C-alpha cells in the first residue's frame, strides 16, 4: 500500500464570490476540504495525505492525524501539483492520487476502483459523459461535439508516481489536470466510470441549502346549533357547527395563521377582518389567496402537522377525507400532511362539546 493522496486546495475561487476560499466553506456539516481528507483516510488506501494550500495557517487549528501533511501551494494548479510531487519524492511512493478539494462528493468505492485499476495501468482517470450538448468554435465556424465520443474528466486521478513525476518536471506549460500530461505525450490512460455526484463546486449556488422557516397557528370557535360544521374544508355531519364571521373552519384558519407566521405576514385578521365583505365566507376561499401568494413568493411547503382538539366528532372517521381536502387546497402531497385527533378528557368547554380548537405547525422552504 505505497499510495499517497494529494489534495489540491490552493485555488483562489474567483467565481465563488465569498470572503473565505471555497474549500474552507461549510458544506454538509463540515468544511469542503475535510470531506476529501476524511474519505481518503477512511479508505485505508493511503500512507499519507498531502494537502497543498496557500493558507497553511488555516490548518493550524485543525486536529488532523499525523498522516496528513500540509504544504504551501503555488500560483497555478499545475504549480501546486508539481510542488506536491517534489515533496513526496523522498517517500519513494509507488502510486499517487491527485484530487481537487472542490470535489467533496466522490465515494470511497470510486477510490478503491481507481486503486484496483492502477495495478495494471500507469494512469487511471474517472470520466463521465456530458449532460449538456457541447459546441466548439474554430475561427467563425461553430461545430457540434459528438457526445458519444467525448467525455468529462474528474478527480481523483491516479498515476504511477515515477511516470507522473518525470512528465510533470519537464512540462513547461500550465496544464489543467495531470491527465493532460499523459495525453500530450500520447501515453495510455485507463478511463474508468466516474460519478455524476462527484461534480466540481464552482459557484456559491452549488452548495447553498434553501432556508427553512416554521410557522405556528392556533384557532378556536364556539359550537352552536343550526350551523353546518366544516373542518379542513369539508362538511362533517354533527349536531352543531362552528360560530364565526366565516364558516368557522378551525383547521383551515390555523393553517392560514401558520403560513402567515412562517412568512412573517402578521395574522389572519389582517387579511380577513370582520367586515361585510367577508361575512359568511367559506374558509377555502380564504386559504386560496394565501397559498397562491406563498407560491408566487417562491416558497414551497415541506409538511403540515395538525392537532384537532375536540371530544367529538372522532377524527379517525374523517382523517382521510380531511387530508385529501387539505392536499387539494394547498397543492401538496397527502404524505406531507399529518392530522392528529386530541380529546381533552371531557374537561372544560371543549370537553362539553361547546367548542373545537386546532393547532398547526408548518415548515416551508424558500427556493431562491
Ligand atoms: Zn377561526
mmCIF file of C-alpha atoms and ligand atoms in Angstrom:
data_model
loop_
_atom_site.group_PDB
_atom_site.id
_atom_site.type_symbol
_atom_site.label_atom_id
_atom_site.label_comp_id
_atom_site.label_asym_id
_atom_site.label_seq_id
_atom_site.Cartn_x
_atom_site.Cartn_y
_atom_site.Cartn_z
ATOM 1 C CA UNK A 1 0.000 0.000 0.000
ATOM 2 C CA UNK A 2 2.535 2.529 -1.140
ATOM 3 C CA UNK A 3 -0.148 5.063 -2.159
ATOM 4 C CA UNK A 4 -0.191 8.802 -1.498
ATOM 5 C CA UNK A 5 -3.168 11.111 -1.772
ATOM 6 C CA UNK A 6 -2.668 14.742 -2.781
ATOM 7 C CA UNK A 7 -5.461 17.264 -2.245
ATOM 8 C CA UNK A 8 -5.046 20.477 -4.205
ATOM 9 C CA UNK A 9 -6.627 23.284 -2.212
ATOM 10 C CA UNK A 10 -4.659 26.354 -3.243
ATOM 11 C CA UNK A 11 -7.237 27.774 -5.643
ATOM 12 C CA UNK A 12 -8.454 31.335 -5.261
ATOM 13 C CA UNK A 13 -12.112 30.548 -6.067
ATOM 14 C CA UNK A 14 -12.504 33.551 -8.365
ATOM 15 C CA UNK A 15 -16.056 32.598 -9.344
ATOM 16 C CA UNK A 16 -17.208 31.816 -5.805
ATOM 17 C CA UNK A 17 -17.833 35.355 -4.515
ATOM 18 C CA UNK A 18 -17.280 34.788 -0.841
ATOM 19 C CA UNK A 19 -14.663 36.219 1.523
ATOM 20 C CA UNK A 20 -13.232 32.856 2.521
ATOM 21 C CA UNK A 21 -11.834 30.459 -0.072
ATOM 22 C CA UNK A 22 -14.341 27.910 -1.317
ATOM 23 C CA UNK A 23 -12.500 24.884 0.094
ATOM 24 C CA UNK A 24 -12.960 26.259 3.628
ATOM 25 C CA UNK A 25 -16.712 26.893 3.324
ATOM 26 C CA UNK A 26 -19.114 24.751 5.301
ATOM 27 C CA UNK A 27 -20.891 22.064 3.269
ATOM 28 C CA UNK A 28 -22.864 19.144 4.745
ATOM 29 C CA UNK A 29 -21.717 19.997 8.292
ATOM 30 C CA UNK A 30 -18.005 20.279 7.569
ATOM 31 C CA UNK A 31 -15.535 22.278 5.507
ATOM 32 C CA UNK A 32 -15.450 21.272 1.842
ATOM 33 C CA UNK A 33 -11.806 20.205 2.110
ATOM 34 C CA UNK A 34 -12.485 17.923 5.081
ATOM 35 C CA UNK A 35 -14.789 15.700 3.035
ATOM 36 C CA UNK A 36 -11.806 14.739 0.880
ATOM 37 C CA UNK A 37 -9.433 14.452 3.851
ATOM 38 C CA UNK A 38 -11.781 12.183 5.790
ATOM 39 C CA UNK A 39 -12.705 9.963 2.864
ATOM 40 C CA UNK A 40 -9.089 9.423 1.885
ATOM 41 C CA UNK A 41 -8.271 8.428 5.488
ATOM 42 C CA UNK A 42 -11.333 6.202 5.839
ATOM 43 C CA UNK A 43 -10.479 4.343 2.648
ATOM 44 C CA UNK A 44 -7.297 2.981 4.360
ATOM 45 C CA UNK A 45 -5.628 3.112 0.961
ATOM 46 C CA UNK A 46 -3.031 5.774 1.692
ATOM 47 C CA UNK A 47 0.210 6.032 3.611
ATOM 48 C CA UNK A 48 -0.010 9.781 3.631
ATOM 49 C CA UNK A 49 -2.438 12.521 2.673
ATOM 50 C CA UNK A 50 -0.876 15.748 1.464
ATOM 51 C CA UNK A 51 -2.867 18.970 1.426
ATOM 52 C CA UNK A 52 -1.491 21.738 -0.803
ATOM 53 C CA UNK A 53 -2.782 25.159 0.236
ATOM 54 C CA UNK A 54 -1.977 28.835 0.176
ATOM 55 C CA UNK A 55 -3.373 29.231 3.659
ATOM 56 C CA UNK A 56 -1.248 26.967 5.859
ATOM 57 C CA UNK A 57 -2.371 28.920 8.942
ATOM 58 C CA UNK A 58 -5.954 27.818 8.440
ATOM 59 C CA UNK A 59 -4.907 24.226 9.158
ATOM 60 C CA UNK A 60 -3.153 25.020 12.449
ATOM 61 C CA UNK A 61 -6.451 24.992 14.331
ATOM 62 C CA UNK A 62 -7.391 21.594 12.953
ATOM 63 C CA UNK A 63 -6.535 18.419 14.821
ATOM 64 C CA UNK A 64 -5.618 16.261 11.861
ATOM 65 C CA UNK A 65 -3.928 12.912 12.322
ATOM 66 C CA UNK A 66 -0.175 12.649 11.769
ATOM 67 C CA UNK A 67 -0.621 11.007 8.394
ATOM 68 C CA UNK A 68 -1.822 14.341 6.992
ATOM 69 C CA UNK A 69 0.821 16.825 5.869
ATOM 70 C CA UNK A 70 0.192 20.404 4.856
ATOM 71 C CA UNK A 71 2.406 22.275 2.379
ATOM 72 C CA UNK A 72 2.234 25.643 0.680
ATOM 73 C CA UNK A 73 0.978 25.688 -2.885
ATOM 74 C CA UNK A 74 1.895 27.652 -5.983
ATOM 75 C CA UNK A 75 0.229 30.213 -8.232
ATOM 76 C CA UNK A 76 -1.486 27.802 -10.605
ATOM 77 C CA UNK A 77 -2.952 24.361 -10.116
ATOM 78 C CA UNK A 78 -0.076 22.758 -12.055
ATOM 79 C CA UNK A 79 2.482 24.584 -9.842
ATOM 80 C CA UNK A 80 0.828 23.188 -6.703
ATOM 81 C CA UNK A 81 0.695 19.717 -8.195
ATOM 82 C CA UNK A 82 4.413 19.821 -9.033
ATOM 83 C CA UNK A 83 5.266 21.094 -5.529
ATOM 84 C CA UNK A 84 3.372 18.120 -4.107
ATOM 85 C CA UNK A 85 5.230 15.632 -6.296
ATOM 86 C CA UNK A 86 8.588 17.165 -5.349
ATOM 87 C CA UNK A 87 7.647 16.994 -1.664
ATOM 88 C CA UNK A 88 6.557 13.360 -1.881
ATOM 89 C CA UNK A 89 9.617 12.160 -3.806
ATOM 90 C CA UNK A 90 11.596 11.481 -0.606
ATOM 91 C CA UNK A 91 8.998 8.884 0.483
ATOM 92 C CA UNK A 92 9.532 6.933 -2.769
ATOM 93 C CA UNK A 93 5.813 6.495 -3.469
ATOM 94 C CA UNK A 94 4.675 3.851 -5.886
ATOM 95 C CA UNK A 95 1.334 5.461 -6.678
ATOM 96 C CA UNK A 96 -0.015 8.967 -6.303
ATOM 97 C CA UNK A 97 -3.618 10.169 -6.443
ATOM 98 C CA UNK A 98 -4.220 13.827 -7.283
ATOM 99 C CA UNK A 99 -7.536 15.328 -6.243
ATOM 100 C CA UNK A 100 -9.191 18.753 -6.334
ATOM 101 C CA UNK A 101 -10.565 19.852 -2.953
ATOM 102 C CA UNK A 102 -13.568 21.334 -4.794
ATOM 103 C CA UNK A 103 -14.922 17.819 -5.395
ATOM 104 C CA UNK A 104 -16.146 16.693 -1.960
ATOM 105 C CA UNK A 105 -18.742 14.169 -3.163
ATOM 106 C CA UNK A 106 -16.697 11.286 -4.567
ATOM 107 C CA UNK A 107 -17.178 7.890 -2.928
ATOM 108 C CA UNK A 108 -14.666 5.607 -1.211
ATOM 109 C CA UNK A 109 -15.856 2.976 -3.697
ATOM 110 C CA UNK A 110 -14.509 5.169 -6.510
ATOM 111 C CA UNK A 111 -11.135 5.443 -4.721
ATOM 112 C CA UNK A 112 -10.948 1.657 -4.435
ATOM 113 C CA UNK A 113 -11.884 1.167 -8.063
ATOM 114 C CA UNK A 114 -9.163 3.610 -9.130
ATOM 115 C CA UNK A 115 -6.618 1.817 -6.920
ATOM 116 C CA UNK A 116 -7.583 -1.556 -8.388
ATOM 117 C CA UNK A 117 -7.212 -0.311 -11.953
ATOM 118 C CA UNK A 118 -3.852 1.246 -11.158
ATOM 119 C CA UNK A 119 -2.392 -2.240 -10.616
ATOM 120 C CA UNK A 120 -2.336 -2.812 -14.358
ATOM 121 C CA UNK A 121 -2.147 0.744 -15.664
ATOM 122 C CA UNK A 122 0.117 3.770 -15.336
ATOM 123 C CA UNK A 123 -2.689 6.319 -15.287
ATOM 124 C CA UNK A 124 -6.317 5.942 -14.198
ATOM 125 C CA UNK A 125 -8.817 8.757 -14.688
ATOM 126 C CA UNK A 126 -12.552 8.725 -13.878
ATOM 127 C CA UNK A 127 -14.791 10.172 -16.585
ATOM 128 C CA UNK A 128 -18.472 10.897 -17.101
ATOM 129 C CA UNK A 129 -20.419 11.847 -20.181
ATOM 130 C CA UNK A 130 -21.608 15.421 -20.534
ATOM 131 C CA UNK A 131 -25.228 16.165 -19.658
ATOM 132 C CA UNK A 132 -25.236 19.193 -21.935
ATOM 133 C CA UNK A 133 -24.583 19.415 -25.656
ATOM 134 C CA UNK A 134 -21.176 20.962 -26.281
ATOM 135 C CA UNK A 135 -20.289 23.228 -29.198
ATOM 136 C CA UNK A 136 -16.880 24.452 -30.190
ATOM 137 C CA UNK A 137 -15.687 27.181 -32.437
ATOM 138 C CA UNK A 138 -12.858 27.324 -34.956
ATOM 139 C CA UNK A 139 -12.495 30.805 -36.407
ATOM 140 C CA UNK A 140 -16.121 31.763 -37.030
ATOM 141 C CA UNK A 141 -17.488 28.295 -37.640
ATOM 142 C CA UNK A 142 -19.375 26.554 -34.802
ATOM 143 C CA UNK A 143 -19.310 22.757 -34.608
ATOM 144 C CA UNK A 144 -21.179 20.174 -32.562
ATOM 145 C CA UNK A 145 -19.018 17.959 -30.412
ATOM 146 C CA UNK A 146 -20.024 14.325 -30.879
ATOM 147 C CA UNK A 147 -21.401 13.457 -27.434
ATOM 148 C CA UNK A 148 -20.751 9.754 -27.914
ATOM 149 C CA UNK A 149 -17.063 10.342 -28.458
ATOM 150 C CA UNK A 150 -16.460 12.968 -25.774
ATOM 151 C CA UNK A 151 -16.390 12.850 -22.010
ATOM 152 C CA UNK A 152 -15.531 14.926 -18.947
ATOM 153 C CA UNK A 153 -12.589 14.070 -16.707
ATOM 154 C CA UNK A 154 -12.863 14.134 -12.931
ATOM 155 C CA UNK A 155 -10.509 13.761 -9.982
ATOM 156 C CA UNK A 156 -9.076 11.853 -8.145
ATOM 157 C CA UNK A 157 -6.737 10.913 -10.971
ATOM 158 C CA UNK A 158 -4.142 8.291 -10.118
ATOM 159 C CA UNK A 159 -0.719 7.584 -11.544
ATOM 160 C CA UNK A 160 2.442 5.585 -11.109
ATOM 161 C CA UNK A 161 4.479 8.163 -9.231
ATOM 162 C CA UNK A 162 7.647 7.835 -11.307
ATOM 163 C CA UNK A 163 5.863 8.353 -14.648
ATOM 164 C CA UNK A 164 3.880 11.340 -13.461
ATOM 165 C CA UNK A 165 6.884 12.940 -11.768
ATOM 166 C CA UNK A 166 9.034 12.633 -14.896
ATOM 167 C CA UNK A 167 6.343 14.185 -17.064
ATOM 168 C CA UNK A 168 5.448 16.969 -14.633
ATOM 169 C CA UNK A 169 9.014 18.100 -14.017
ATOM 170 C CA UNK A 170 9.618 18.567 -17.761
ATOM 171 C CA UNK A 171 6.319 20.273 -18.577
ATOM 172 C CA UNK A 172 6.706 23.952 -19.340
ATOM 173 C CA UNK A 173 3.030 24.820 -19.939
ATOM 174 C CA UNK A 174 0.297 25.197 -17.340
ATOM 175 C CA UNK A 175 -1.853 22.100 -17.648
ATOM 176 C CA UNK A 176 -5.399 21.912 -16.303
ATOM 177 C CA UNK A 177 -5.023 18.395 -14.925
ATOM 178 C CA UNK A 178 -2.462 15.588 -14.694
ATOM 179 C CA UNK A 179 -4.221 13.514 -17.356
ATOM 180 C CA UNK A 180 -3.211 16.235 -19.840
ATOM 181 C CA UNK A 181 0.473 15.411 -19.249
ATOM 182 C CA UNK A 182 -0.175 11.831 -20.381
ATOM 183 C CA UNK A 183 -2.426 12.883 -23.265
ATOM 184 C CA UNK A 184 0.190 15.350 -24.597
ATOM 185 C CA UNK A 185 2.711 12.523 -24.810
ATOM 186 C CA UNK A 186 0.185 10.104 -26.248
ATOM 187 C CA UNK A 187 0.661 7.798 -23.241
ATOM 188 C CA UNK A 188 -2.062 5.346 -22.395
ATOM 189 C CA UNK A 189 -4.663 6.306 -19.783
ATOM 190 C CA UNK A 190 -7.187 3.874 -18.368
ATOM 191 C CA UNK A 191 -10.523 5.709 -18.239
ATOM 192 C CA UNK A 192 -12.990 4.324 -15.729
ATOM 193 C CA UNK A 193 -16.583 5.400 -14.953
ATOM 194 C CA UNK A 194 -16.648 8.482 -12.723
ATOM 195 C CA UNK A 195 -19.575 9.606 -10.581
ATOM 196 C CA UNK A 196 -22.227 12.154 -11.520
ATOM 197 C CA UNK A 197 -22.381 13.328 -7.908
ATOM 198 C CA UNK A 198 -18.606 13.978 -7.988
ATOM 199 C CA UNK A 199 -19.071 17.323 -9.683
ATOM 200 C CA UNK A 200 -16.876 20.319 -9.011
ATOM 201 C CA UNK A 201 -18.205 23.016 -6.724
ATOM 202 C CA UNK A 202 -17.645 26.240 -8.632
ATOM 203 C CA UNK A 203 -20.372 28.677 -7.662
ATOM 204 C CA UNK A 204 -21.786 29.570 -4.276
ATOM 205 C CA UNK A 205 -25.173 28.371 -5.520
ATOM 206 C CA UNK A 206 -23.715 24.859 -5.911
ATOM 207 C CA UNK A 207 -23.673 24.457 -2.129
ATOM 208 C CA UNK A 208 -26.440 26.760 -0.974
ATOM 209 C CA UNK A 209 -29.122 24.977 1.017
ATOM 210 C CA UNK A 210 -32.596 26.535 0.857
ATOM 211 C CA UNK A 211 -33.639 28.283 4.066
ATOM 212 C CA UNK A 212 -36.328 26.588 6.178
ATOM 213 C CA UNK A 213 -38.963 28.554 8.082
ATOM 214 C CA UNK A 214 -41.524 27.361 10.631
ATOM 215 C CA UNK A 215 -44.912 28.835 11.432
ATOM 216 C CA UNK A 216 -47.421 28.079 14.177
ATOM 217 C CA UNK A 217 -51.183 28.574 14.049
ATOM 218 C CA UNK A 218 -53.947 28.217 16.627
ATOM 219 C CA UNK A 219 -57.713 28.689 16.415
ATOM 220 C CA UNK A 220 -60.811 28.003 18.494
ATOM 221 C CA UNK A 221 -64.511 28.507 17.698
ATOM 222 C CA UNK A 222 -67.660 28.040 19.698
ATOM 223 C CA UNK A 223 -70.052 25.238 18.669
ATOM 224 C CA UNK A 224 -73.629 26.418 18.091
ATOM 225 C CA UNK A 225 -76.839 24.734 16.961
ATOM 226 C CA UNK A 226 -78.269 25.247 13.477
ATOM 227 C CA UNK A 227 -74.953 25.716 11.765
ATOM 228 C CA UNK A 228 -73.077 23.334 9.458
ATOM 229 C CA UNK A 229 -69.736 22.005 10.671
ATOM 230 C CA UNK A 230 -66.768 22.483 8.342
ATOM 231 C CA UNK A 231 -63.346 21.048 9.166
ATOM 232 C CA UNK A 232 -60.388 21.129 6.772
ATOM 233 C CA UNK A 233 -62.671 22.384 4.010
ATOM 234 C CA UNK A 234 -65.214 19.557 4.143
ATOM 235 C CA UNK A 235 -68.728 19.347 5.637
ATOM 236 C CA UNK A 236 -68.995 16.933 8.551
ATOM 237 C CA UNK A 237 -72.334 15.643 9.906
ATOM 238 C CA UNK A 238 -72.606 16.871 13.525
ATOM 239 C CA UNK A 239 -75.169 18.262 15.980
ATOM 240 C CA UNK A 240 -73.630 21.754 15.820
ATOM 241 C CA UNK A 241 -71.432 23.952 13.678
ATOM 242 C CA UNK A 242 -68.711 26.464 14.470
ATOM 243 C CA UNK A 243 -69.748 30.025 15.152
ATOM 244 C CA UNK A 244 -67.838 32.816 13.465
ATOM 245 C CA UNK A 245 -67.757 35.568 10.909
ATOM 246 C CA UNK A 246 -66.861 32.851 8.376
ATOM 247 C CA UNK A 247 -67.728 29.141 8.361
ATOM 248 C CA UNK A 248 -65.521 28.782 11.464
ATOM 249 C CA UNK A 249 -63.241 26.114 9.975
ATOM 250 C CA UNK A 250 -60.607 25.971 12.749
ATOM 251 C CA UNK A 251 -58.252 23.718 10.753
ATOM 252 C CA UNK A 252 -58.015 25.993 7.716
ATOM 253 C CA UNK A 253 -57.777 29.092 9.916
ATOM 254 C CA UNK A 254 -54.897 27.598 11.893
ATOM 255 C CA UNK A 255 -53.167 26.604 8.624
ATOM 256 C CA UNK A 256 -53.554 30.175 7.320
ATOM 257 C CA UNK A 257 -52.046 31.598 10.522
ATOM 258 C CA UNK A 258 -49.191 29.077 10.401
ATOM 259 C CA UNK A 259 -48.352 30.125 6.814
ATOM 260 C CA UNK A 260 -48.559 33.814 7.740
ATOM 261 C CA UNK A 261 -46.343 33.097 10.747
ATOM 262 C CA UNK A 262 -43.693 31.305 8.677
ATOM 263 C CA UNK A 263 -43.601 34.153 6.131
ATOM 264 C CA UNK A 264 -43.790 36.956 8.743
ATOM 265 C CA UNK A 265 -47.069 38.326 7.395
ATOM 266 C CA UNK A 266 -48.937 39.083 10.658
ATOM 267 C CA UNK A 267 -52.218 37.165 11.091
ATOM 268 C CA UNK A 268 -55.493 36.035 9.571
ATOM 269 C CA UNK A 269 -57.391 39.071 10.951
ATOM 270 C CA UNK A 270 -55.134 41.407 8.963
ATOM 271 C CA UNK A 271 -56.154 39.742 5.698
ATOM 272 C CA UNK A 272 -59.776 38.899 6.598
ATOM 273 C CA UNK A 273 -61.165 41.475 9.048
ATOM 274 C CA UNK A 274 -64.691 41.030 10.441
ATOM 275 C CA UNK A 275 -66.338 43.270 7.876
ATOM 276 C CA UNK A 276 -69.261 42.901 5.473
ATOM 277 C CA UNK A 277 -67.057 41.710 2.610
ATOM 278 C CA UNK A 278 -66.065 38.523 4.392
ATOM 279 C CA UNK A 279 -69.388 37.791 6.126
ATOM 280 C CA UNK A 280 -70.119 34.041 5.912
ATOM 281 C CA UNK A 281 -67.079 33.432 3.682
ATOM 282 C CA UNK A 282 -66.072 29.790 3.182
ATOM 283 C CA UNK A 283 -62.594 29.139 4.534
ATOM 284 C CA UNK A 284 -61.169 27.502 1.353
ATOM 285 C CA UNK A 285 -61.749 30.914 -0.255
ATOM 286 C CA UNK A 286 -59.610 32.462 2.475
ATOM 287 C CA UNK A 287 -56.833 29.871 2.146
ATOM 288 C CA UNK A 288 -56.633 30.128 -1.647
ATOM 289 C CA UNK A 289 -55.068 33.630 -1.958
ATOM 290 C CA UNK A 290 -52.725 32.916 0.987
ATOM 291 C CA UNK A 291 -51.422 29.753 -0.742
ATOM 292 C CA UNK A 292 -51.174 31.479 -4.084
ATOM 293 C CA UNK A 293 -49.103 34.336 -2.554
ATOM 294 C CA UNK A 294 -46.880 31.782 -0.837
ATOM 295 C CA UNK A 295 -46.064 30.036 -4.110
ATOM 296 C CA UNK A 296 -45.704 33.327 -6.005
ATOM 297 C CA UNK A 297 -43.012 34.332 -3.488
ATOM 298 C CA UNK A 298 -41.188 31.082 -4.410
ATOM 299 C CA UNK A 299 -41.767 29.230 -1.157
ATOM 300 C CA UNK A 300 -42.732 25.579 -1.047
ATOM 301 C CA UNK A 301 -44.252 23.565 1.800
ATOM 302 C CA UNK A 302 -42.270 20.756 3.438
ATOM 303 C CA UNK A 303 -45.025 19.495 5.731
ATOM 304 C CA UNK A 304 -48.058 20.443 7.804
ATOM 305 C CA UNK A 305 -48.770 18.900 11.211
ATOM 306 C CA UNK A 306 -52.234 19.402 12.698
ATOM 307 C CA UNK A 307 -53.735 18.810 16.163
ATOM 308 C CA UNK A 308 -57.528 18.914 16.096
ATOM 309 C CA UNK A 309 -58.714 19.302 19.697
ATOM 310 C CA UNK A 310 -62.278 18.119 20.279
ATOM 311 C CA UNK A 311 -64.318 15.485 22.085
ATOM 312 C CA UNK A 312 -66.480 14.809 19.025
ATOM 313 C CA UNK A 313 -66.512 14.218 16.064
ATOM 314 C CA UNK A 314 -63.932 11.423 16.031
ATOM 315 C CA UNK A 315 -61.016 12.458 13.848
ATOM 316 C CA UNK A 316 -60.196 8.887 12.782
ATOM 317 C CA UNK A 317 -63.508 8.686 10.931
ATOM 318 C CA UNK A 318 -62.789 11.742 8.751
ATOM 319 C CA UNK A 319 -58.978 11.800 8.694
ATOM 320 C CA UNK A 320 -58.534 10.644 5.078
ATOM 321 C CA UNK A 321 -61.206 12.991 3.720
ATOM 322 C CA UNK A 322 -59.802 15.981 5.606
ATOM 323 C CA UNK A 323 -56.225 15.224 4.475
ATOM 324 C CA UNK A 324 -57.438 14.805 0.883
ATOM 325 C CA UNK A 325 -59.164 18.147 1.049
ATOM 326 C CA UNK A 326 -56.134 19.976 2.536
ATOM 327 C CA UNK A 327 -53.873 18.324 -0.027
ATOM 328 C CA UNK A 328 -56.061 19.717 -2.846
ATOM 329 C CA UNK A 329 -56.354 23.179 -1.290
ATOM 330 C CA UNK A 330 -52.614 23.527 -0.685
ATOM 331 C CA UNK A 331 -51.426 21.618 -3.789
ATOM 332 C CA UNK A 332 -49.130 19.431 -1.704
ATOM 333 C CA UNK A 333 -48.917 15.660 -1.468
ATOM 334 C CA UNK A 334 -51.067 13.803 1.085
ATOM 335 C CA UNK A 335 -47.965 12.317 2.680
ATOM 336 C CA UNK A 336 -46.813 15.837 3.624
ATOM 337 C CA UNK A 337 -49.844 16.282 5.885
ATOM 338 C CA UNK A 338 -50.445 14.757 9.305
ATOM 339 C CA UNK A 339 -53.681 15.082 11.280
ATOM 340 C CA UNK A 340 -53.900 14.090 14.933
ATOM 341 C CA UNK A 341 -57.078 13.960 16.996
ATOM 342 C CA UNK A 342 -56.800 15.088 20.599
ATOM 343 C CA UNK A 343 -59.584 14.866 23.198
ATOM 344 C CA UNK A 344 -59.456 16.785 26.478
ATOM 345 C CA UNK A 345 -60.803 14.131 28.872
ATOM 346 C CA UNK A 346 -64.206 15.851 28.822
ATOM 347 C CA UNK A 347 -62.690 18.873 30.589
ATOM 348 C CA UNK A 348 -63.780 22.461 30.047
ATOM 349 C CA UNK A 349 -65.791 23.873 27.156
ATOM 350 C CA UNK A 350 -64.123 21.643 24.542
ATOM 351 C CA UNK A 351 -64.826 18.579 26.734
ATOM 352 C CA UNK A 352 -68.504 19.543 26.971
ATOM 353 C CA UNK A 353 -68.639 19.844 23.141
ATOM 354 C CA UNK A 354 -69.116 23.624 23.295
ATOM 355 C CA UNK A 355 -66.035 24.414 21.204
ATOM 356 C CA UNK A 356 -63.427 22.958 18.846
ATOM 357 C CA UNK A 357 -59.803 24.082 18.734
ATOM 358 C CA UNK A 358 -56.932 23.405 16.370
ATOM 359 C CA UNK A 359 -53.184 23.945 16.316
ATOM 360 C CA UNK A 360 -50.895 23.674 13.296
ATOM 361 C CA UNK A 361 -47.185 23.751 12.646
ATOM 362 C CA UNK A 362 -45.944 24.261 9.117
ATOM 363 C CA UNK A 363 -42.461 24.030 7.640
ATOM 364 C CA UNK A 364 -41.686 25.825 4.396
ATOM 365 C CA UNK A 365 -38.570 26.492 2.320
ATOM 366 C CA UNK A 366 -37.539 29.466 0.240
ATOM 367 C CA UNK A 367 -36.425 28.240 -3.160
ATOM 368 C CA UNK A 368 -34.307 31.132 -4.458
HETATM 369 ZN ZN1 LIG B 1 -61.170 30.987 13.067
#
